[in-house]
PDB file of C-alpha atoms in Angstrom:
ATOM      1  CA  UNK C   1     112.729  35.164 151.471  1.00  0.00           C
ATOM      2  CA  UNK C   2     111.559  32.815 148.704  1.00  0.00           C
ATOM      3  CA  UNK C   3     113.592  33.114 145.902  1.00  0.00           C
ATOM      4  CA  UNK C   4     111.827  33.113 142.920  1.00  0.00           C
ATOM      5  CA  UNK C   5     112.391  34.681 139.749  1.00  0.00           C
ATOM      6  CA  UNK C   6     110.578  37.448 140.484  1.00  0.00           C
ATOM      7  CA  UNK C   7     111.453  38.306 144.188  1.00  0.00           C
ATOM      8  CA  UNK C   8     114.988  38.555 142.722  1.00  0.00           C
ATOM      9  CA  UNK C   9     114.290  40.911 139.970  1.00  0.00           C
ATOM     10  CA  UNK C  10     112.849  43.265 142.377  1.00  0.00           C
ATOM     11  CA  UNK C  11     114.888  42.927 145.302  1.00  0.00           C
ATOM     12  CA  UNK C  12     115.087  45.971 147.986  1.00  0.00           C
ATOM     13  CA  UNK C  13     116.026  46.489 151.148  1.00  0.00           C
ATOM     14  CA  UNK C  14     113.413  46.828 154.435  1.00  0.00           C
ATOM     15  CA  UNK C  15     113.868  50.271 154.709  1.00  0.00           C
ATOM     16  CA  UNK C  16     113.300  50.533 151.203  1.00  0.00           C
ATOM     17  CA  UNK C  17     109.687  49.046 151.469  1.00  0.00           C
ATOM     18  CA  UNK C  18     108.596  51.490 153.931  1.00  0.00           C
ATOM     19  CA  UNK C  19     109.762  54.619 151.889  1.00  0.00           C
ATOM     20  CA  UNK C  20     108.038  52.963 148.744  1.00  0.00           C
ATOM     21  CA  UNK C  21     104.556  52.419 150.927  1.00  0.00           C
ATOM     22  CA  UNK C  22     105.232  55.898 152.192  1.00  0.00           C
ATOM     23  CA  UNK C  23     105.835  57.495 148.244  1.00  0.00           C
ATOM     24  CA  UNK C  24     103.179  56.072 146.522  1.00  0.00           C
ATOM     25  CA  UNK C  25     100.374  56.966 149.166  1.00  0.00           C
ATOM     26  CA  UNK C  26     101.538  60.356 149.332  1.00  0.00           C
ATOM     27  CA  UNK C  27     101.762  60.777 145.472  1.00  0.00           C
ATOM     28  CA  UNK C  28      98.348  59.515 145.083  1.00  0.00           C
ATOM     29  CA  UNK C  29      96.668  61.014 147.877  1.00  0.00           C
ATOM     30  CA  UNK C  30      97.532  64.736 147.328  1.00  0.00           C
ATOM     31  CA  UNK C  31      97.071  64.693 143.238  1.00  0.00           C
ATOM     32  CA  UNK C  32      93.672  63.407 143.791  1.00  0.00           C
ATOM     33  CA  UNK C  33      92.954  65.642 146.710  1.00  0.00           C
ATOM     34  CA  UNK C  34      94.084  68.683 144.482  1.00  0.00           C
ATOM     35  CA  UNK C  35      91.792  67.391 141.299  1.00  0.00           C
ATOM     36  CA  UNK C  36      89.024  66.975 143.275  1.00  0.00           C
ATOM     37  CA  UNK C  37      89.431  70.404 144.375  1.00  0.00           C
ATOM     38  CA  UNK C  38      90.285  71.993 140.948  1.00  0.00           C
ATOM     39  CA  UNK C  39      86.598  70.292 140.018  1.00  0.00           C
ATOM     40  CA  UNK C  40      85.260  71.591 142.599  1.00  0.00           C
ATOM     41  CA  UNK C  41      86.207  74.886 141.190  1.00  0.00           C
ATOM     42  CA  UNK C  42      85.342  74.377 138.035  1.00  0.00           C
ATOM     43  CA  UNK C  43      82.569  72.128 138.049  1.00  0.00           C
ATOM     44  CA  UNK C  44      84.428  69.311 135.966  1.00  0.00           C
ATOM     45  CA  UNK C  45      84.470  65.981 137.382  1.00  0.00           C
ATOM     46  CA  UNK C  46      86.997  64.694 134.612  1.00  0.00           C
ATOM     47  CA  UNK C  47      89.927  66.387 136.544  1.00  0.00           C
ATOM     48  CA  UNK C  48      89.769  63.987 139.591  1.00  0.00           C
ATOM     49  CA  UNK C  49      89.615  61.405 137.085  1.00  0.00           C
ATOM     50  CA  UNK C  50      92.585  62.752 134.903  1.00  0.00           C
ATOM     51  CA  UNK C  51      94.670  63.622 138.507  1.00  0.00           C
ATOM     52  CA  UNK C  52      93.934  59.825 139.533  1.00  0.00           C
ATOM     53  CA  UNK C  53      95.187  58.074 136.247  1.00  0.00           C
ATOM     54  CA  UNK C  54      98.363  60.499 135.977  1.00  0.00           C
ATOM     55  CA  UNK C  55      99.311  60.021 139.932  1.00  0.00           C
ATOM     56  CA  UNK C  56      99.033  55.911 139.560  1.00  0.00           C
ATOM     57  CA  UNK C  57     101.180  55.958 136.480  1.00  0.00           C
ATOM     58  CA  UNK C  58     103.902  58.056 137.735  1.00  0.00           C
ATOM     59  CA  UNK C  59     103.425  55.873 141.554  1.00  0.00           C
ATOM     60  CA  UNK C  60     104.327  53.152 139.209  1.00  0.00           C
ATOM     61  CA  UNK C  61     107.122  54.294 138.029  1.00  0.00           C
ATOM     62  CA  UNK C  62     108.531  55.239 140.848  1.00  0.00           C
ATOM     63  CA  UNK C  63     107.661  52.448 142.667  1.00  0.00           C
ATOM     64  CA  UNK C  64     107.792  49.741 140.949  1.00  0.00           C
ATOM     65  CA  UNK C  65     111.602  48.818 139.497  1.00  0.00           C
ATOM     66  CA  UNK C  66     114.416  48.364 141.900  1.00  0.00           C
ATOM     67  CA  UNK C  67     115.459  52.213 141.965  1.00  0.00           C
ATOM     68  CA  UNK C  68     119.091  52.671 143.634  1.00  0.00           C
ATOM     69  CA  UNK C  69     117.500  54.627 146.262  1.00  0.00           C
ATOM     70  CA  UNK C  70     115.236  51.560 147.873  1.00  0.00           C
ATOM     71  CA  UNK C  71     119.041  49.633 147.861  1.00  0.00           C
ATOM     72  CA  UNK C  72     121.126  51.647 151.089  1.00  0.00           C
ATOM     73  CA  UNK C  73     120.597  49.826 153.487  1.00  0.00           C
ATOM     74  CA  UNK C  74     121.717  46.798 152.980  1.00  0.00           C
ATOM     75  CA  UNK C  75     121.278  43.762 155.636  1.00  0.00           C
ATOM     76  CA  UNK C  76     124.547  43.312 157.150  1.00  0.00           C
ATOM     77  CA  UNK C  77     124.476  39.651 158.097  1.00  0.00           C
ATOM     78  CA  UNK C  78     126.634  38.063 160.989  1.00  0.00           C
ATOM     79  CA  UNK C  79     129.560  36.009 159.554  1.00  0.00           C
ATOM     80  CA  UNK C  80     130.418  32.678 159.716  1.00  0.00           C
ATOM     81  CA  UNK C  81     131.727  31.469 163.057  1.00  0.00           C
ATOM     82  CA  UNK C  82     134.961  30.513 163.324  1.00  0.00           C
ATOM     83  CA  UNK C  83     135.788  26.839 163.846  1.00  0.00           C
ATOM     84  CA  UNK C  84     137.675  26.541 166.950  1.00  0.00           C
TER      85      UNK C  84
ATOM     86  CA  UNK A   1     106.954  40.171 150.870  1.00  0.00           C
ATOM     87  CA  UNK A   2     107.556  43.298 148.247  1.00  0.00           C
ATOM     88  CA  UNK A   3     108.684  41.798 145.346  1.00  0.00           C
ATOM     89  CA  UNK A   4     107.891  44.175 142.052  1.00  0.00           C
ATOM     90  CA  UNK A   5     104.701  42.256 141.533  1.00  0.00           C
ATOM     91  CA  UNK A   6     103.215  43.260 144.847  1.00  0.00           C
ATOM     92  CA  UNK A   7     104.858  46.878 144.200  1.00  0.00           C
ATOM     93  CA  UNK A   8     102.877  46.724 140.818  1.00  0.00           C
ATOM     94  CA  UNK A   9      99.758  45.533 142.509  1.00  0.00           C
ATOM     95  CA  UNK A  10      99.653  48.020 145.531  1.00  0.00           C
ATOM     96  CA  UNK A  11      99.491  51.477 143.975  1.00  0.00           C
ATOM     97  CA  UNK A  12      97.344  50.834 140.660  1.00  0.00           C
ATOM     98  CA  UNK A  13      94.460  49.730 143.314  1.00  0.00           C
ATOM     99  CA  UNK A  14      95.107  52.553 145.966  1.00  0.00           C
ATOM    100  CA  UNK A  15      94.593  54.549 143.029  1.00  0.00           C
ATOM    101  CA  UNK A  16      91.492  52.993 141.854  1.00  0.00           C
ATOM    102  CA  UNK A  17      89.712  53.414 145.455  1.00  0.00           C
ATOM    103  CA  UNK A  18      90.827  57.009 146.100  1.00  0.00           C
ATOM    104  CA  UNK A  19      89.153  57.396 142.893  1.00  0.00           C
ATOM    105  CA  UNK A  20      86.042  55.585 143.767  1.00  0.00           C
ATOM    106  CA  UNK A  21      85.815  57.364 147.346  1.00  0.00           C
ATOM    107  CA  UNK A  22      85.702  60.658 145.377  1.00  0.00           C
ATOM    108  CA  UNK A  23      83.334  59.083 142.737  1.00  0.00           C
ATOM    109  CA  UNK A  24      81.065  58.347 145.783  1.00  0.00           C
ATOM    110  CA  UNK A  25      81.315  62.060 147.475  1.00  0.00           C
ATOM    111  CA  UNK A  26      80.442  63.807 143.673  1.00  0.00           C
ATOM    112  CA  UNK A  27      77.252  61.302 143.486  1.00  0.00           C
ATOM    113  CA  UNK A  28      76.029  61.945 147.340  1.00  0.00           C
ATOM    114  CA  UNK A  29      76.887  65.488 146.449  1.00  0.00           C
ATOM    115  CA  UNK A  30      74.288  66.018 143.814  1.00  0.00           C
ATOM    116  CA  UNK A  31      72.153  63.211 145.184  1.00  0.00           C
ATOM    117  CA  UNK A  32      69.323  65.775 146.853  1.00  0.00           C
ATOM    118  CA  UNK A  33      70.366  68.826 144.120  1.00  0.00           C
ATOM    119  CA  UNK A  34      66.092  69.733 143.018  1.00  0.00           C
ATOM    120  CA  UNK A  35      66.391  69.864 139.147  1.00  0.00           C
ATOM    121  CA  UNK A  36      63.414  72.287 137.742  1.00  0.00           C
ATOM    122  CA  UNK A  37      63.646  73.440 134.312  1.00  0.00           C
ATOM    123  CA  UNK A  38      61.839  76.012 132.209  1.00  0.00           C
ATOM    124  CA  UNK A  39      60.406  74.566 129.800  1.00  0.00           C
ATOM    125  CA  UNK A  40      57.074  75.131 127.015  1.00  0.00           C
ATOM    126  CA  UNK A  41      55.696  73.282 124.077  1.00  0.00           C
ATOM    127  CA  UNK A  42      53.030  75.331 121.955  1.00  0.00           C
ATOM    128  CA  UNK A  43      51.451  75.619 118.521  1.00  0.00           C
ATOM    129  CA  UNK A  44      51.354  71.669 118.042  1.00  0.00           C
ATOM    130  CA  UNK A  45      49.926  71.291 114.858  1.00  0.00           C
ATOM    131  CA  UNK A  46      48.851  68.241 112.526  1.00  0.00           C
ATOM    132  CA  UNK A  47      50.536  68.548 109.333  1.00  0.00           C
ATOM    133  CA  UNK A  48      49.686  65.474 108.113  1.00  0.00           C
ATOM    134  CA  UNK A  49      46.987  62.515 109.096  1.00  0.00           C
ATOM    135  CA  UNK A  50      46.363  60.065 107.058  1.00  0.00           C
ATOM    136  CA  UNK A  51      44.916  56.158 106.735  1.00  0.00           C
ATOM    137  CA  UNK A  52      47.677  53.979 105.944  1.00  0.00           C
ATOM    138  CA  UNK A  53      44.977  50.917 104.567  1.00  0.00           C
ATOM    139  CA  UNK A  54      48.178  48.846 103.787  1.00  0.00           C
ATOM    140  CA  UNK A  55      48.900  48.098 107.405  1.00  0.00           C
ATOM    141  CA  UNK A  56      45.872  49.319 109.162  1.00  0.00           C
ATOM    142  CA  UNK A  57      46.912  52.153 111.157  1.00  0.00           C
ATOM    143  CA  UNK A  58      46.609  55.713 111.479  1.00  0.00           C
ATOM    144  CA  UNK A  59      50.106  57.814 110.344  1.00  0.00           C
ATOM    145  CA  UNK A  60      50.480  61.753 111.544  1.00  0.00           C
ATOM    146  CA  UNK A  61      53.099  64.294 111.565  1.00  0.00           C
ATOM    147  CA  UNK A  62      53.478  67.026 113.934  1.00  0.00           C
ATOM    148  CA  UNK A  63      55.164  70.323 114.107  1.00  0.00           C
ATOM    149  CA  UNK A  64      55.587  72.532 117.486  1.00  0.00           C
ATOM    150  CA  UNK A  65      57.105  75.348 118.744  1.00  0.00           C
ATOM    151  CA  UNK A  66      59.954  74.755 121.842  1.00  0.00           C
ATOM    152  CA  UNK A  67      61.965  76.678 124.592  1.00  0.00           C
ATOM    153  CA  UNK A  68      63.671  75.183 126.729  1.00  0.00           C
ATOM    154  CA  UNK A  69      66.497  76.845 129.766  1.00  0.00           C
ATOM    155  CA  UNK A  70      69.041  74.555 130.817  1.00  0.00           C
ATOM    156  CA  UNK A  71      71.396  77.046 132.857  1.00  0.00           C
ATOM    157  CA  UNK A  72      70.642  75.775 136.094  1.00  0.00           C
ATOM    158  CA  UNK A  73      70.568  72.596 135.545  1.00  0.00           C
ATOM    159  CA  UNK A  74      74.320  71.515 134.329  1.00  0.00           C
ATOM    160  CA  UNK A  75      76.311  71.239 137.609  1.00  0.00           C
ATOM    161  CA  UNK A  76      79.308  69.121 137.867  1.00  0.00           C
ATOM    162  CA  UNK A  77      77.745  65.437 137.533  1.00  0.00           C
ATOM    163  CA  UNK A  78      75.575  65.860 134.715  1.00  0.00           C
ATOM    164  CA  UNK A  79      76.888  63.988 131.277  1.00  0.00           C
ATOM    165  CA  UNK A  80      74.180  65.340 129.312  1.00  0.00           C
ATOM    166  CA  UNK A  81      70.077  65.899 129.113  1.00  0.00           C
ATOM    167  CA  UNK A  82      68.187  64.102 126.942  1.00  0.00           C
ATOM    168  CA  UNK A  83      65.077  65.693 126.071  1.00  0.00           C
ATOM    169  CA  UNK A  84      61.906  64.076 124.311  1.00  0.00           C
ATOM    170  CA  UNK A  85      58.289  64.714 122.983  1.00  0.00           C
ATOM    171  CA  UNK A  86      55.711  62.364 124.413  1.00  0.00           C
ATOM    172  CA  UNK A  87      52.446  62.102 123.425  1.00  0.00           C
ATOM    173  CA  UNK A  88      49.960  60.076 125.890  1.00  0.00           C
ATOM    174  CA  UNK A  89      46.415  59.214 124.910  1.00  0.00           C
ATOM    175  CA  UNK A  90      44.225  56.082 125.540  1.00  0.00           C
ATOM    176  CA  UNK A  91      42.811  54.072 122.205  1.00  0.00           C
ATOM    177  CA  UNK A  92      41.319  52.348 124.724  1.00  0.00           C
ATOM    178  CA  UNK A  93      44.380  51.255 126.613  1.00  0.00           C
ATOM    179  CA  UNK A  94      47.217  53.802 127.317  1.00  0.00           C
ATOM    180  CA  UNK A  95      49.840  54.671 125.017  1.00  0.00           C
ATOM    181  CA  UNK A  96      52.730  56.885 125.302  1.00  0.00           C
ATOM    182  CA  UNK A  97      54.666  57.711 121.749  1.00  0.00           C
ATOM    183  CA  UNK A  98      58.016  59.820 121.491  1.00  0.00           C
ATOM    184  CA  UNK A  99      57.394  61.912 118.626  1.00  0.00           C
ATOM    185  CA  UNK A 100      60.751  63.769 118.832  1.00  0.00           C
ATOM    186  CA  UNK A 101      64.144  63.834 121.312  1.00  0.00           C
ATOM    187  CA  UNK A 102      67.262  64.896 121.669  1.00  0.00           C
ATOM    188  CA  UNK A 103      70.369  65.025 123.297  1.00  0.00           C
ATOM    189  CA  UNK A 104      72.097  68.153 125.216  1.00  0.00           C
ATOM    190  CA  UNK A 105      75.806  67.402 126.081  1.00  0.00           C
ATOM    191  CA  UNK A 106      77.642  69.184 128.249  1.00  0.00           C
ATOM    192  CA  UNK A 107      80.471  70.659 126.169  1.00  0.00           C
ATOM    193  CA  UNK A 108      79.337  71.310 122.459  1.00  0.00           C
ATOM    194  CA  UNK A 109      76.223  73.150 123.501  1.00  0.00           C
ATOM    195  CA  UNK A 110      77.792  75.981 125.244  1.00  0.00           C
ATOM    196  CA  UNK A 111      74.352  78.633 125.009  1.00  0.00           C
ATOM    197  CA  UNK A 112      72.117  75.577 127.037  1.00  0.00           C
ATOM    198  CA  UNK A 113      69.115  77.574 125.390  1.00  0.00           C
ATOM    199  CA  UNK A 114      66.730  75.859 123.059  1.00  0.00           C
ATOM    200  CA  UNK A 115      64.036  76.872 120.850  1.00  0.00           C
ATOM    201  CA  UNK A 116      62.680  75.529 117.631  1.00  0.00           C
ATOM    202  CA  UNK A 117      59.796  77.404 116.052  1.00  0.00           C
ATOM    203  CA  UNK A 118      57.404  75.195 114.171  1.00  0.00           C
ATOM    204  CA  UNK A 119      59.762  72.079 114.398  1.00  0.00           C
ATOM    205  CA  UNK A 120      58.826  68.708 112.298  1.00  0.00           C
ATOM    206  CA  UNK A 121      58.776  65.540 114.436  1.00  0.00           C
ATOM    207  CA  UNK A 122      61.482  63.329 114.181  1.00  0.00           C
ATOM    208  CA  UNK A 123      59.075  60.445 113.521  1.00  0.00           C
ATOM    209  CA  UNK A 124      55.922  59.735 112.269  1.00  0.00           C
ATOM    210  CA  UNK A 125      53.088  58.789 114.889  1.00  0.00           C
ATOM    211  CA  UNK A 126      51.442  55.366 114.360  1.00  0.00           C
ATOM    212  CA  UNK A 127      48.648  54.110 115.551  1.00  0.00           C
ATOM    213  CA  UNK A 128      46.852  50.584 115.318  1.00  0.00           C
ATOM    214  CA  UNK A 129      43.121  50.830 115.091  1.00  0.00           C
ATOM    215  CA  UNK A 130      41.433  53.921 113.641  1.00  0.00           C
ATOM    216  CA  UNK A 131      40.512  56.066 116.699  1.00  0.00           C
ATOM    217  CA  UNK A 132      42.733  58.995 117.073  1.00  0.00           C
ATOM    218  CA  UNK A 133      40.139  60.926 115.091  1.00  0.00           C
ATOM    219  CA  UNK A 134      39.030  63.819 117.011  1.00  0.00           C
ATOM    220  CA  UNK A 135      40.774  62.875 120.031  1.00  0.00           C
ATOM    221  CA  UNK A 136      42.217  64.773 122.709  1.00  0.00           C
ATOM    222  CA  UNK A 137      45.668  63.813 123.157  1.00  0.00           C
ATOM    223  CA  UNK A 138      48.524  65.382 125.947  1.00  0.00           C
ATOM    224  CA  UNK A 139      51.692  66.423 124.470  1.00  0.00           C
ATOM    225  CA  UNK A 140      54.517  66.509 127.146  1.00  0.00           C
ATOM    226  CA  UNK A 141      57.859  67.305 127.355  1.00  0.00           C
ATOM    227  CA  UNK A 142      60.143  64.977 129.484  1.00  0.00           C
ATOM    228  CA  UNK A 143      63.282  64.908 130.340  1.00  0.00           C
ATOM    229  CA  UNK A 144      65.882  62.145 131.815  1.00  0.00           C
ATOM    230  CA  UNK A 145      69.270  63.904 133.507  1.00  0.00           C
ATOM    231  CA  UNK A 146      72.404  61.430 132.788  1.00  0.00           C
ATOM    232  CA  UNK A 147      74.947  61.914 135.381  1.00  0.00           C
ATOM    233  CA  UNK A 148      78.394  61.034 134.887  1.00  0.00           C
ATOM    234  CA  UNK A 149      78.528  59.068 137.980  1.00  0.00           C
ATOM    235  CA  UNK A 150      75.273  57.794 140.056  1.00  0.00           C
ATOM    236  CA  UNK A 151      71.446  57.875 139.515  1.00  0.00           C
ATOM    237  CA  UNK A 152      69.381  59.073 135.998  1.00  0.00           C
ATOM    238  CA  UNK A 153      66.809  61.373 137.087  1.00  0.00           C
ATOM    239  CA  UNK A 154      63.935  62.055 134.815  1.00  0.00           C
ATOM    240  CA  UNK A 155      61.800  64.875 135.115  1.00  0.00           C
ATOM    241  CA  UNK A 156      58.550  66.397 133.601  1.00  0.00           C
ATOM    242  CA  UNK A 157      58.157  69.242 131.990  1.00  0.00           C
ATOM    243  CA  UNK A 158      55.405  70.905 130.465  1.00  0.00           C
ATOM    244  CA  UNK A 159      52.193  69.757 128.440  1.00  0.00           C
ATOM    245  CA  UNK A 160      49.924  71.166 126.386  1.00  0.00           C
ATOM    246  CA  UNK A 161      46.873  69.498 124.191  1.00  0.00           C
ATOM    247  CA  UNK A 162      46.309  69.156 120.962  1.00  0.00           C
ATOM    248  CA  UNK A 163      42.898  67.876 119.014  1.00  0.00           C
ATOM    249  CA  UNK A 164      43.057  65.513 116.266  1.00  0.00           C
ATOM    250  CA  UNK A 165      41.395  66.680 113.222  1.00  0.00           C
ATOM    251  CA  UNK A 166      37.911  64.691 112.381  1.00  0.00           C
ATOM    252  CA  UNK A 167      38.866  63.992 108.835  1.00  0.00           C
ATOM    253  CA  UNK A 168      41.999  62.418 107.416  1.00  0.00           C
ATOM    254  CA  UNK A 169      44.099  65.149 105.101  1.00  0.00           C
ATOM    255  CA  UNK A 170      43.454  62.939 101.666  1.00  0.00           C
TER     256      UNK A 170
END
């Protein structure tokens, strides 16, 4: 992993990564499935519009810093072999 | 791979497609929707006409009657409707002059009725050249539908005619 300032600042785990692909896709997807529906209903396109801005800002925040839940499982490396 | 800049990146654009897929279904949606409205201009009258010898040209002002029924046509794409007074006459080439518009938005107009009984034209009709004396000339109402996402659609409405007066008013 290259280790450059910013790979270190937000640093998580493998299984981690797939949870935050997993959130953020999920987040998005159903708030704008449910706007567009609400619009439907009420014939006001805004809604999808208002549903997509909210869901990418809270994704964001949820996704983006290093929360503590991306960090438990840590990579357990193999140690250092002993000199014989 | 997954630092917080790619984390940044990744959701803020997933966002910005879902939103353009659903952008995309609202205009195919309303793509084929047939707009007619009811509309009728009558009573067009010539309140003024006179020779403007300064800049050689002809100068009138109109009044009219309007209704106009705009129930149907709001669904959930359209911004707002603007609606203008066209007057089309040849003198000898064709000319087409908006005597009078405006604009229906979706919210603040919550009766989407309109009518104006003997309403002034917003502005004055001008005319190079000295030939709209006793001419017949076609009044008609048009309209242009701005959607909030996808294609303007402008439709006609109805027309009446009006004849010039054969002398100037003074």
């Amino acid at each position: 992993m290259a280790r450059g300032f910013w790979n270190i600042m937000g640093e998580i785990d493998y299984v981690g990564q797939k949870k935050a692909e997993y959130l953020y896709k999920v987040i998005i997807l159903v708030s704008c499935l449910i706007g567009f529906a609400i619009s439907c209903i009420t014939k006001q396109f805004m809604y999808t519009g208002y549903a997509a801005m909210i869901s990418t800002i809270v994704s964001l925040i949820l996704v983006v810093p290093p929360w503590p839940w991306y960090k438990k499982n840590p990579l357990t490396w193999s140690s250092k072999p002993k000199k014989s | 791979m997954h630092s917080i800049l790619w984390r940044l990146n990744a959701p803020f654009f997933f966002g910005v497609i879902v939103l353009g897929i659903l952008t995309g279904i609202n205009v195919i949606s309303t793509y084929f929707v047939d707009y007619r409205v009811d509309t009728s201009i009558q009573n067009i009258h010539v309140n003024k006409f006179i020779n403007n010898s300064r800049f050689h040209w002809e100068e009138a002002e109109l009044s009219f009657d309007l209704k106009g029924d705009f129930s149907e046509v709001f669904n959930w794409n359209v911004n707002y409707i603007y609606i203008y007074v066209e007057l089309d006459y040849e003198s000898p080439m064709r000319n087409a002059i908006i005597i009078w518009d405006k604009i229906i938005p979706r919210f603040y107009y919550k009766p989407l009725k309109i009518e104006y009984k003997s309403e002034k034209g917003k502005y004055t009709l001008k005319n190079k050249g000295y030939n709209l004396r006793g001419k017949n000339v076609l009044a008609k109402i048009k309209l242009e539908i701005e959607p909030i996402a996808g294609f303007i659609f402008k439709i006609e409405g109805s027309h009446s005619n009006i004849t010039f007066p054969t002398n100037y008013s003074y």
